[in-house]
PDB file of C-alpha atoms and ligand atoms in Angstrom:
ATOM      1  CA  MET P   1      38.754  48.025 -30.690  1.00 67.00           C
ATOM      2  CA  ALA P   2      35.640  48.877 -32.553  1.00 90.00           C
ATOM      3  CA  ARG P   3      32.878  50.971 -31.048  1.00 96.00           C
ATOM      4  CA  ILE P   4      29.713  49.231 -30.518  1.00 98.00           C
ATOM      5  CA  LEU P   5      26.271  49.926 -29.126  1.00 98.00           C
ATOM      6  CA  VAL P   6      23.544  47.385 -28.095  1.00 98.00           C
ATOM      7  CA  THR P   7      19.980  48.496 -27.042  1.00 98.00           C
ATOM      8  CA  ASN P   8      16.797  46.581 -26.914  1.00 97.00           C
ATOM      9  CA  SER P   9      13.728  47.261 -28.977  1.00 95.00           C
ATOM     10  CA  GLU P  10      12.353  49.695 -26.410  1.00 96.00           C
ATOM     11  CA  GLY P  11      15.457  51.708 -27.319  1.00 97.00           C
ATOM     12  CA  THR P  12      13.963  52.392 -30.743  1.00 97.00           C
ATOM     13  CA  PRO P  13      13.396  56.299 -30.394  1.00 98.00           C
ATOM     14  CA  GLY P  14      16.914  56.845 -29.033  1.00 98.00           C
ATOM     15  CA  VAL P  15      19.174  54.368 -30.821  1.00 98.00           C
ATOM     16  CA  GLY P  16      19.885  56.421 -33.800  1.00 98.00           C
ATOM     17  CA  LYS P  17      20.803  59.453 -31.625  1.00 98.00           C
ATOM     18  CA  THR P  18      23.166  57.319 -29.502  1.00 98.00           C
ATOM     19  CA  ALA P  19      24.861  55.660 -32.444  1.00 98.00           C
ATOM     20  CA  GLU P  20      25.282  58.953 -34.141  1.00 98.00           C
ATOM     21  CA  MET P  21      26.950  60.516 -31.123  1.00 98.00           C
ATOM     22  CA  LEU P  22      29.229  57.428 -30.622  1.00 98.00           C
ATOM     23  CA  ALA P  23      30.313  57.685 -34.315  1.00 97.00           C
ATOM     24  CA  ALA P  24      31.071  61.335 -33.773  1.00 97.00           C
ATOM     25  CA  GLY P  25      33.361  60.353 -30.890  1.00 97.00           C
ATOM     26  CA  ALA P  26      31.082  61.255 -27.968  1.00 98.00           C
ATOM     27  CA  ALA P  27      31.672  59.833 -24.614  1.00 98.00           C
ATOM     28  CA  GLY P  28      29.411  56.795 -23.799  1.00 98.00           C
ATOM     29  CA  LEU P  29      27.576  58.235 -20.907  1.00 98.00           C
ATOM     30  CA  ASP P  30      26.628  61.352 -22.961  1.00 98.00           C
ATOM     31  CA  ALA P  31      25.507  59.278 -25.896  1.00 98.00           C
ATOM     32  CA  ILE P  32      23.529  56.785 -23.793  1.00 98.00           C
ATOM     33  CA  GLU P  33      21.963  59.648 -21.653  1.00 98.00           C
ATOM     34  CA  ALA P  34      20.825  61.350 -24.872  1.00 98.00           C
ATOM     35  CA  GLY P  35      19.351  58.225 -26.367  1.00 98.00           C
ATOM     36  CA  ILE P  36      17.513  57.219 -23.214  1.00 98.00           C
ATOM     37  CA  ARG P  37      15.976  60.654 -22.796  1.00 98.00           C
ATOM     38  CA  LEU P  38      14.350  60.153 -26.259  1.00 98.00           C
ATOM     39  CA  VAL P  39      13.000  56.946 -25.079  1.00 98.00           C
ATOM     40  CA  GLU P  40      11.718  58.406 -21.845  1.00 98.00           C
ATOM     41  CA  ALA P  41       9.807  61.140 -23.651  1.00 98.00           C
ATOM     42  CA  ASP P  42       8.122  58.836 -26.250  1.00 98.00           C
ATOM     43  CA  THR P  43       4.789  57.816 -24.846  1.00 97.00           C
ATOM     44  CA  SER P  44       4.633  54.913 -27.432  1.00 95.00           C
ATOM     45  CA  ILE P  45       7.071  53.048 -25.256  1.00 95.00           C
ATOM     46  CA  ARG P  46       4.805  51.931 -22.529  1.00 93.00           C
ATOM     47  CA  THR P  47       7.342  50.658 -20.056  1.00 94.00           C
ATOM     48  CA  VAL P  48       9.786  53.665 -19.758  1.00 96.00           C
ATOM     49  CA  GLY P  49       9.318  57.229 -18.748  1.00 97.00           C
ATOM     50  CA  ARG P  50       6.222  59.206 -19.619  1.00 97.00           C
ATOM     51  CA  GLY P  51       3.535  56.793 -20.897  1.00 96.00           C
ATOM     52  CA  GLY P  52       4.869  53.887 -18.575  1.00 95.00           C
ATOM     53  CA  TRP P  53       2.424  51.811 -16.496  1.00 93.00           C
ATOM     54  CA  PRO P  54       1.493  53.008 -13.081  1.00 95.00           C
ATOM     55  CA  ASN P  55       1.800  51.177  -9.790  1.00 95.00           C
ATOM     56  CA  LEU P  56      -1.275  49.657  -7.724  1.00 94.00           C
ATOM     57  CA  LEU P  57      -2.274  53.338  -6.746  1.00 96.00           C
ATOM     58  CA  GLY P  58      -2.327  54.558 -10.245  1.00 95.00           C
ATOM     59  CA  GLU P  59       0.898  56.549  -9.808  1.00 97.00           C
ATOM     60  CA  VAL P  60       3.829  56.256 -12.284  1.00 97.00           C
ATOM     61  CA  GLU P  61       7.069  55.417 -10.379  1.00 97.00           C
ATOM     62  CA  LEU P  62      10.302  55.376 -12.430  1.00 98.00           C
ATOM     63  CA  ASP P  63      13.715  53.788 -11.996  1.00 98.00           C
ATOM     64  CA  ALA P  64      16.933  54.459 -13.890  1.00 98.00           C
ATOM     65  CA  ALA P  65      20.688  53.973 -13.524  1.00 98.00           C
ATOM     66  CA  MET P  66      23.949  54.623 -15.280  1.00 98.00           C
ATOM     67  CA  ILE P  67      27.360  53.221 -14.547  1.00 98.00           C
ATOM     68  CA  ASP P  68      30.722  54.455 -15.838  1.00 98.00           C
ATOM     69  CA  GLY P  69      32.814  51.181 -16.412  1.00 98.00           C
ATOM     70  CA  SER P  70      36.107  53.109 -15.951  1.00 98.00           C
ATOM     71  CA  SER P  71      35.611  54.872 -12.478  1.00 98.00           C
ATOM     72  CA  PHE P  72      32.751  52.423 -11.317  1.00 98.00           C
ATOM     73  CA  ARG P  73      30.742  55.646 -10.362  1.00 98.00           C
ATOM     74  CA  SER P  74      27.131  54.809 -10.694  1.00 98.00           C
ATOM     75  CA  GLY P  75      23.969  56.909 -10.260  1.00 98.00           C
ATOM     76  CA  ALA P  76      20.632  55.485  -9.721  1.00 98.00           C
ATOM     77  CA  VAL P  77      17.105  56.639  -8.714  1.00 98.00           C
ATOM     78  CA  GLY P  78      14.158  54.533  -7.663  1.00 98.00           C
ATOM     79  CA  ALA P  79      10.435  55.158  -7.460  1.00 98.00           C
ATOM     80  CA  LEU P  80      10.879  58.666  -8.814  1.00 98.00           C
ATOM     81  CA  LYS P  81       7.480  60.527  -9.346  1.00 98.00           C
ATOM     82  CA  GLY P  82       6.703  63.566 -11.502  1.00 98.00           C
ATOM     83  CA  PHE P  83       9.955  63.920 -13.574  1.00 98.00           C
ATOM     84  CA  LEU P  84      10.439  63.454 -17.268  1.00 98.00           C
ATOM     85  CA  HIS P  85      13.962  62.145 -17.237  1.00 98.00           C
ATOM     86  CA  PRO P  86      14.954  59.883 -14.586  1.00 98.00           C
ATOM     87  CA  ILE P  87      18.154  58.881 -16.521  1.00 98.00           C
ATOM     88  CA  SER P  88      19.346  62.583 -16.219  1.00 98.00           C
ATOM     89  CA  VAL P  89      18.511  62.612 -12.484  1.00 98.00           C
ATOM     90  CA  ALA P  90      20.612  59.361 -12.117  1.00 98.00           C
ATOM     91  CA  ARG P  91      23.480  60.972 -14.022  1.00 98.00           C
ATOM     92  CA  ALA P  92      23.347  63.809 -11.663  1.00 98.00           C
ATOM     93  CA  VAL P  93      23.504  61.538  -8.697  1.00 98.00           C
ATOM     94  CA  LEU P  94      26.522  59.955 -10.333  1.00 98.00           C
ATOM     95  CA  GLU P  95      28.271  63.370 -10.876  1.00 98.00           C
ATOM     96  CA  ARG P  96      27.040  65.550  -7.939  1.00 98.00           C
ATOM     97  CA  LEU P  97      26.597  63.389  -4.900  1.00 98.00           C
ATOM     98  CA  PRO P  98      28.751  61.147  -2.773  1.00 98.00           C
ATOM     99  CA  HIS P  99      25.873  58.467  -2.978  1.00 98.00           C
ATOM    100  CA  GLU P 100      25.008  55.946  -5.712  1.00 98.00           C
ATOM    101  CA  LEU P 101      21.282  55.540  -5.273  1.00 98.00           C
ATOM    102  CA  LEU P 102      18.356  57.737  -4.254  1.00 98.00           C
ATOM    103  CA  VAL P 103      14.751  56.613  -3.876  1.00 98.00           C
ATOM    104  CA  GLY P 104      11.375  57.994  -3.168  1.00 93.00           C
ATOM    105  CA  GLU P 105      11.001  61.295  -1.528  1.00 96.00           C
ATOM    106  CA  GLY P 106      14.744  61.886  -1.517  1.00 97.00           C
ATOM    107  CA  ALA P 107      15.007  61.353  -5.172  1.00 98.00           C
ATOM    108  CA  THR P 108      12.212  63.797  -5.767  1.00 97.00           C
ATOM    109  CA  ARG P 109      13.797  66.420  -3.660  1.00 98.00           C
ATOM    110  CA  PHE P 110      17.123  66.094  -5.383  1.00 98.00           C
ATOM    111  CA  ALA P 111      15.476  66.103  -8.931  1.00 98.00           C
ATOM    112  CA  ALA P 112      13.776  69.379  -7.864  1.00 98.00           C
ATOM    113  CA  GLU P 113      16.948  70.825  -6.402  1.00 98.00           C
ATOM    114  CA  ILE P 114      18.929  70.233  -9.680  1.00 98.00           C
ATOM    115  CA  GLY P 115      15.969  71.701 -11.752  1.00 98.00           C
ATOM    116  CA  ALA P 116      14.925  68.468 -13.566  1.00 98.00           C
ATOM    117  CA  GLU P 117      12.114  68.835 -15.921  1.00 98.00           C
ATOM    118  CA  THR P 118       8.804  67.896 -14.346  1.00 98.00           C
ATOM    119  CA  ALA P 119       6.008  65.969 -16.040  1.00 97.00           C
ATOM    120  CA  ASN P 120       2.745  64.180 -15.422  1.00 97.00           C
ATOM    121  CA  ASN P 121       3.920  60.730 -16.639  1.00 98.00           C
ATOM    122  CA  LEU P 122       0.416  59.186 -16.276  1.00 98.00           C
ATOM    123  CA  ILE P 123      -0.839  59.541 -19.890  1.00 97.00           C
ATOM    124  CA  PRO P 124      -4.777  59.244 -20.374  1.00 97.00           C
ATOM    125  CA  ASP P 125      -4.529  55.692 -21.894  1.00 95.00           C
ATOM    126  CA  SER P 126      -2.589  54.290 -19.013  1.00 94.00           C
ATOM    127  CA  GLU P 127      -5.048  56.014 -16.576  1.00 96.00           C
ATOM    128  CA  ARG P 128      -7.988  54.391 -18.540  1.00 96.00           C
ATOM    129  CA  VAL P 129      -6.424  50.915 -18.435  1.00 93.00           C
ATOM    130  CA  TRP P 130      -5.523  51.208 -14.720  1.00 93.00           C
ATOM    131  CA  ARG P 131      -8.996  52.404 -13.887  1.00 95.00           C
ATOM    132  CA  GLU P 132     -10.548  49.457 -15.800  1.00 93.00           C
ATOM    133  CA  TRP P 133      -8.311  47.261 -13.735  1.00 91.00           C
ATOM    134  CA  PHE P 134      -9.271  49.040 -10.535  1.00 93.00           C
ATOM    135  CA  GLU P 135     -13.029  48.604 -11.345  1.00 93.00           C
ATOM    136  CA  GLU P 136     -12.820  44.964 -12.093  1.00 91.00           C
ATOM    137  CA  ASN P 137     -10.349  43.837  -9.305  1.00 90.00           C
ATOM    138  CA  VAL P 138     -10.680  45.987  -6.202  1.00 92.00           C
ATOM    139  CA  PRO P 139     -13.593  44.887  -4.101  1.00 91.00           C
ATOM    140  CA  ALA P 140     -16.386  47.710  -3.727  1.00 93.00           C
ATOM    141  CA  ALA P 141     -15.741  48.040   0.071  1.00 92.00           C
ATOM    142  CA  ASP P 142     -12.012  48.684  -0.591  1.00 92.00           C
ATOM    143  CA  ARG P 143     -12.876  51.098  -3.438  1.00 93.00           C
ATOM    144  CA  GLU P 144     -14.685  53.232  -0.983  1.00 93.00           C
ATOM    145  CA  LYS P 145     -11.746  53.435   1.476  1.00 94.00           C
ATOM    146  CA  TRP P 146      -9.067  53.608  -1.293  1.00 95.00           C
ATOM    147  CA  PRO P 147      -6.132  54.119  -0.944  1.00 93.00           C
ATOM    148  CA  ASP P 148      -6.290  53.147   2.784  1.00 94.00           C
ATOM    149  CA  VAL P 149      -6.623  49.370   2.133  1.00 94.00           C
ATOM    150  CA  PRO P 150      -4.306  46.417   2.220  1.00 92.00           C
ATOM    151  CA  LEU P 151      -2.490  46.130  -1.086  1.00 93.00           C
ATOM    152  CA  ALA P 152      -0.616  42.864  -0.827  1.00 92.00           C
ATOM    153  CA  ALA P 153      -3.299  40.656  -2.206  1.00 89.00           C
ATOM    154  CA  LEU P 154      -3.932  42.947  -5.118  1.00 89.00           C
ATOM    155  CA  CYS P 155      -0.194  42.948  -5.726  1.00 85.00           C
ATOM    156  CA  GLN P 156      -0.381  39.113  -6.061  1.00 80.00           C
ATOM    157  CA  GLN P 157      -2.995  39.195  -8.770  1.00 71.00           C
ATOM    158  CA  ALA P 158      -1.529  42.232 -10.590  1.00 69.00           C
ATOM    159  CA  ILE P 159       1.323  40.445 -12.398  1.00 65.00           C
ATOM    160  CA  ASP P 160       0.346  40.996 -15.891  1.00 64.00           C
ATOM    161  CA  PRO P 161       3.122  39.642 -18.260  1.00 56.00           C
ATOM    162  CA  GLU P 162       1.661  41.793 -21.124  1.00 63.00           C
ATOM    163  CA  LYS P 163       2.380  44.931 -19.250  1.00 67.00           C
ATOM    164  CA  GLY P 164       5.514  46.174 -17.618  1.00 63.00           C
ATOM    165  CA  MET P 165       8.608  44.657 -16.387  1.00 68.00           C
ATOM    166  CA  ASP P 166      10.373  45.949 -19.414  1.00 82.00           C
ATOM    167  CA  THR P 167      12.993  48.551 -19.597  1.00 93.00           C
ATOM    168  CA  THR P 168      15.215  50.165 -22.046  1.00 97.00           C
ATOM    169  CA  VAL P 169      18.871  49.184 -21.673  1.00 98.00           C
ATOM    170  CA  PHE P 170      21.862  50.728 -23.540  1.00 98.00           C
ATOM    171  CA  LEU P 171      25.496  49.386 -23.521  1.00 98.00           C
ATOM    172  CA  SER P 172      28.338  51.111 -25.330  1.00 98.00           C
ATOM    173  CA  LEU P 173      31.991  50.881 -26.064  1.00 98.00           C
ATOM    174  CA  ASP P 174      33.015  54.389 -27.116  1.00 98.00           C
ATOM    175  CA  SER P 175      35.979  55.937 -28.956  1.00 97.00           C
ATOM    176  CA  GLN P 176      38.036  56.169 -25.715  1.00 97.00           C
ATOM    177  CA  GLN P 177      37.647  52.413 -25.223  1.00 97.00           C
ATOM    178  CA  GLU P 178      35.430  53.080 -22.212  1.00 98.00           C
ATOM    179  CA  ILE P 179      32.423  50.845 -21.508  1.00 98.00           C
ATOM    180  CA  MET P 180      29.298  52.314 -20.080  1.00 98.00           C
ATOM    181  CA  ALA P 181      25.633  51.223 -19.336  1.00 98.00           C
ATOM    182  CA  GLY P 182      22.384  52.988 -18.817  1.00 98.00           C
ATOM    183  CA  VAL P 183      18.938  51.781 -18.114  1.00 98.00           C
ATOM    184  CA  SER P 184      15.403  53.283 -17.510  1.00 98.00           C
ATOM    185  CA  THR P 185      12.015  51.730 -16.744  1.00 97.00           C
ATOM    186  CA  SER P 186       8.617  52.204 -15.160  1.00 95.00           C
ATOM    187  CA  GLY P 187       8.741  48.589 -13.803  1.00 93.00           C
ATOM    188  CA  TRP P 188       5.764  46.390 -13.348  1.00 88.00           C
ATOM    189  CA  ALA P 189       2.252  47.594 -14.106  1.00 91.00           C
ATOM    190  CA  TRP P 190       0.278  47.710 -10.930  1.00 92.00           C
ATOM    191  CA  LYS P 191       3.401  47.050  -8.726  1.00 93.00           C
ATOM    192  CA  TYR P 192       3.260  47.595  -4.958  1.00 95.00           C
ATOM    193  CA  PRO P 193       4.151  51.182  -4.395  1.00 96.00           C
ATOM    194  CA  GLY P 194       7.910  51.646  -3.647  1.00 96.00           C
ATOM    195  CA  ARG P 195       8.786  48.498  -5.426  1.00 95.00           C
ATOM    196  CA  LEU P 196      12.189  48.772  -7.056  1.00 96.00           C
ATOM    197  CA  GLY P 197      13.050  46.584  -9.902  1.00 95.00           C
ATOM    198  CA  ASP P 198      16.518  45.581 -11.138  1.00 97.00           C
ATOM    199  CA  SER P 199      17.068  48.691 -13.079  1.00 98.00           C
ATOM    200  CA  PRO P 200      18.279  50.954 -10.131  1.00 98.00           C
ATOM    201  CA  VAL P 201      20.138  48.101  -8.410  1.00 98.00           C
ATOM    202  CA  ILE P 202      23.618  48.369  -9.785  1.00 98.00           C
ATOM    203  CA  GLY P 203      24.928  44.784 -10.530  1.00 98.00           C
ATOM    204  CA  ALA P 204      21.358  43.516 -11.106  1.00 98.00           C
ATOM    205  CA  GLY P 205      19.906  45.670 -13.854  1.00 98.00           C
ATOM    206  CA  CYS P 206      23.278  46.895 -15.346  1.00 98.00           C
ATOM    207  CA  TYR P 207      26.953  46.767 -14.745  1.00 98.00           C
ATOM    208  CA  ALA P 208      30.025  47.769 -16.738  1.00 98.00           C
ATOM    209  CA  ASP P 209      33.842  47.370 -16.343  1.00 98.00           C
ATOM    210  CA  SER P 210      35.962  48.970 -19.257  1.00 98.00           C
ATOM    211  CA  ARG P 211      38.483  46.238 -18.775  1.00 98.00           C
ATOM    212  CA  TYR P 212      36.004  43.457 -19.609  1.00 98.00           C
ATOM    213  CA  GLY P 213      32.463  44.405 -20.773  1.00 98.00           C
ATOM    214  CA  ALA P 214      28.968  45.335 -19.727  1.00 98.00           C
ATOM    215  CA  ALA P 215      25.731  43.668 -19.128  1.00 98.00           C
ATOM    216  CA  ALA P 216      21.999  44.660 -18.689  1.00 98.00           C
ATOM    217  CA  CYS P 217      18.765  42.932 -18.113  1.00 98.00           C
ATOM    218  CA  THR P 218      15.141  43.598 -19.087  1.00 96.00           C
ATOM    219  CA  GLY P 219      12.100  41.589 -17.968  1.00 94.00           C
ATOM    220  CA  THR P 220      11.461  40.184 -14.455  1.00 93.00           C
ATOM    221  CA  GLY P 221      13.643  42.452 -12.291  1.00 95.00           C
ATOM    222  CA  GLU P 222      13.093  40.253  -9.129  1.00 95.00           C
ATOM    223  CA  MET P 223      15.109  37.474 -10.984  1.00 96.00           C
ATOM    224  CA  ALA P 224      18.050  39.764 -11.991  1.00 97.00           C
ATOM    225  CA  ILE P 225      18.200  40.975  -8.399  1.00 98.00           C
ATOM    226  CA  ARG P 226      18.297  37.514  -6.960  1.00 98.00           C
ATOM    227  CA  ALA P 227      21.002  36.262  -9.355  1.00 98.00           C
ATOM    228  CA  GLY P 228      22.888  39.576  -9.507  1.00 98.00           C
ATOM    229  CA  SER P 229      22.864  38.902 -13.327  1.00 98.00           C
ATOM    230  CA  SER P 230      24.623  41.881 -14.742  1.00 98.00           C
ATOM    231  CA  ARG P 231      27.532  41.847 -12.261  1.00 98.00           C
ATOM    232  CA  ALA P 232      27.743  38.116 -12.726  1.00 98.00           C
ATOM    233  CA  ILE P 233      28.180  38.328 -16.450  1.00 98.00           C
ATOM    234  CA  VAL P 234      30.990  40.804 -16.160  1.00 98.00           C
ATOM    235  CA  LEU P 235      32.594  38.959 -13.321  1.00 98.00           C
ATOM    236  CA  TYR P 236      32.470  35.598 -15.300  1.00 98.00           C
ATOM    237  CA  MET P 237      34.405  37.471 -18.008  1.00 98.00           C
ATOM    238  CA  LYS P 238      36.950  38.772 -15.482  1.00 98.00           C
ATOM    239  CA  MET P 239      37.460  35.128 -14.376  1.00 98.00           C
ATOM    240  CA  GLY P 240      38.406  34.300 -18.041  1.00 98.00           C
ATOM    241  CA  LEU P 241      35.313  33.017 -19.643  1.00 98.00           C
ATOM    242  CA  SER P 242      34.349  34.252 -22.948  1.00 98.00           C
ATOM    243  CA  LEU P 243      31.353  36.464 -23.599  1.00 98.00           C
ATOM    244  CA  GLU P 244      29.355  33.463 -24.687  1.00 98.00           C
ATOM    245  CA  ALA P 245      30.365  31.295 -21.667  1.00 98.00           C
ATOM    246  CA  ALA P 246      29.854  34.146 -19.243  1.00 98.00           C
ATOM    247  CA  VAL P 247      26.261  34.624 -20.273  1.00 98.00           C
ATOM    248  CA  ASP P 248      25.763  30.796 -20.194  1.00 98.00           C
ATOM    249  CA  GLU P 249      26.917  30.801 -16.534  1.00 98.00           C
ATOM    250  CA  ALA P 250      24.481  33.643 -15.735  1.00 98.00           C
ATOM    251  CA  ILE P 251      21.661  31.700 -17.376  1.00 98.00           C
ATOM    252  CA  ASP P 252      22.715  28.661 -15.217  1.00 98.00           C
ATOM    253  CA  ASP P 253      22.425  30.958 -11.962  1.00 98.00           C
ATOM    254  CA  LEU P 254      19.066  31.972 -13.051  1.00 98.00           C
ATOM    255  CA  ARG P 255      18.080  28.405 -13.425  1.00 97.00           C
ATOM    256  CA  GLN P 256      18.790  27.753  -9.691  1.00 98.00           C
ATOM    257  CA  LEU P 257      16.148  30.222  -8.578  1.00 98.00           C
ATOM    258  CA  ARG P 258      13.097  28.600  -6.644  1.00 97.00           C
ATOM    259  CA  GLY P 259       9.895  30.334  -5.781  1.00 93.00           C
ATOM    260  CA  GLY P 260       9.010  33.964  -6.192  1.00 91.00           C
ATOM    261  CA  LEU P 261       8.340  35.526  -9.473  1.00 89.00           C
ATOM    262  CA  LEU P 262       9.947  33.436 -12.240  1.00 90.00           C
ATOM    263  CA  GLN P 263       8.925  34.739 -15.687  1.00 89.00           C
ATOM    264  CA  ARG P 264      10.784  36.074 -18.670  1.00 92.00           C
ATOM    265  CA  ILE P 265      14.204  37.920 -18.484  1.00 95.00           C
ATOM    266  CA  THR P 266      16.445  39.021 -21.332  1.00 97.00           C
ATOM    267  CA  LEU P 267      20.281  39.290 -20.880  1.00 98.00           C
ATOM    268  CA  HIS P 268      22.328  41.849 -22.944  1.00 98.00           C
ATOM    269  CA  ALA P 269      26.095  41.858 -22.903  1.00 98.00           C
ATOM    270  CA  ILE P 270      29.035  43.359 -24.768  1.00 98.00           C
ATOM    271  CA  ASP P 271      32.662  42.822 -24.358  1.00 98.00           C
ATOM    272  CA  ARG P 272      35.832  44.830 -24.809  1.00 97.00           C
ATOM    273  CA  ALA P 273      36.624  43.235 -28.141  1.00 96.00           C
ATOM    274  CA  GLY P 274      33.244  44.501 -29.486  1.00 95.00           C
ATOM    275  CA  ARG P 275      31.428  41.192 -29.425  1.00 97.00           C
ATOM    276  CA  HIS P 276      27.862  41.051 -27.995  1.00 98.00           C
ATOM    277  CA  ARG P 277      25.132  38.549 -27.022  1.00 98.00           C
ATOM    278  CA  VAL P 278      21.416  39.037 -26.315  1.00 98.00           C
ATOM    279  CA  VAL P 279      19.498  36.017 -24.961  1.00 98.00           C
ATOM    280  CA  ALA P 280      15.665  36.107 -24.277  1.00 96.00           C
ATOM    281  CA  LEU P 281      14.780  33.641 -21.510  1.00 96.00           C
ATOM    282  CA  ASN P 282      11.236  32.281 -21.364  1.00 93.00           C
ATOM    283  CA  ALA P 283      10.268  34.568 -24.068  1.00 91.00           C
ATOM    284  CA  GLU P 284       6.748  34.143 -25.342  1.00 85.00           C
ATOM    285  CA  LYS P 285       7.514  35.664 -28.756  1.00 88.00           C
ATOM    286  CA  GLN P 286      10.595  36.563 -30.902  1.00 90.00           C
ATOM    287  CA  LEU P 287      12.338  39.619 -29.488  1.00 93.00           C
ATOM    288  CA  THR P 288      14.728  41.826 -31.474  1.00 96.00           C
ATOM    289  CA  TYR P 289      17.357  44.156 -30.290  1.00 97.00           C
ATOM    290  CA  TRP P 290      19.317  47.004 -31.962  1.00 98.00           C
ATOM    291  CA  LEU P 291      22.962  46.745 -32.889  1.00 98.00           C
ATOM    292  CA  TRP P 292      25.357  49.409 -34.191  1.00 98.00           C
ATOM    293  CA  ARG P 293      29.104  48.939 -34.844  1.00 97.00           C
ATOM    294  CA  GLU P 294      31.730  51.293 -35.891  1.00 96.00           C
ATOM    295  CA  GLY P 295      31.479  51.670 -39.673  1.00 94.00           C
ATOM    296  CA  ASP P 296      27.776  50.829 -39.722  1.00 96.00           C
ATOM    297  CA  GLU P 297      25.778  53.701 -41.413  1.00 95.00           C
ATOM    298  CA  ALA P 298      22.842  53.104 -38.953  1.00 96.00           C
ATOM    299  CA  PRO P 299      21.801  50.664 -36.237  1.00 98.00           C
ATOM    300  CA  HIS P 300      20.066  47.483 -37.378  1.00 98.00           C
ATOM    301  CA  ALA P 301      17.682  45.115 -35.648  1.00 98.00           C
ATOM    302  CA  GLU P 302      18.720  41.427 -34.883  1.00 98.00           C
ATOM    303  CA  PRO P 303      16.742  38.581 -33.441  1.00 97.00           C
ATOM    304  CA  ALA P 304      17.697  37.658 -29.925  1.00 97.00           C
ATOM    305  CA  GLU P 305      18.528  34.202 -29.038  1.00 97.00           C
ATOM    306  CA  ILE P 306      15.610  32.359 -27.300  1.00 97.00           C
ATOM    307  CA  ILE P 307      16.287  29.846 -24.543  1.00 96.00           C
ATOM    308  CA  ALA P 308      13.787  28.201 -22.186  1.00 93.00           C
ATOM    309  CA  LEU P 309      14.726  28.237 -18.505  1.00 90.00           C
TER     310      LEU P 309
HETATM  311  N1  LIG A   1      13.303  45.016 -15.487  1.00 64.58           N
HETATM  312  C1  LIG A   1      12.477  45.959 -15.188  1.00 64.58           C
HETATM  313  C2  LIG A   1      11.735  45.743 -13.820  1.00 64.58           C
HETATM  314  O1  LIG A   1      11.639  44.652 -13.304  1.00 64.58           O
HETATM  315  O2  LIG A   1      11.333  46.809 -13.194  1.00 64.58           O
END
């Protein structure tokens, strides 16, 4: 079975590194972590790591996860503040703790304990855009009492499809025929503090099973959580469906959602035979993703399928 790597366009800073490592025989988790670290450190990627959009309070809270499709060990962190590489903290959860997911203060404590690199992830441009939003949308009386004000109403108007809800996702089949997944995101711009998207929720934002395949989602995490989309795709493959049909079933599940936040979502999937499929649902523009297969000199961009829900 040929090695394969699929990552979305946000993966641009890291895809070359991950492909190079997979080509050299590296383990999938190592190759994915190395690639995602480059994305997290690149401030031109505005929805992942340093440079990501802040929450309603103007604080950058990061989510990340990895899953090993052979052991089914996963590691995830949610709402992590002040560290440059949430993906490496997630990897440390996988390797060093008897837990799968840490959030908030506990995640911060653990990141400090393992000596993870600290960073101010709020770059000046994000702070400027957030401040403009704050001045325009927060009533003067609330600005004086800030941040001790109700946030729920602000959260309702802060859903900006141009900002956030994107993620970087990496799926790989490595030289040992093991299938792995990793994801990292800053989530929604202006999200309610403590909001977790799909990325740190194993089975929603990503899932992997070396016997069948892997899947990961970008876009509206609330939808992937409700439909359990990544786990669903892999489970549909286990139940005998082809990769193509498994993704179709997961799309059908998403079609059943009523109410709540229903916007765009993109499904990425690979299978054990080295096939892949990337489908952008409700996309407002053409999306591309990166594909590398054993024997390719370098990753190349491909257009995603576009389907309206
Ligand atoms: N898919 C990323 C998020 O919703 O946070």
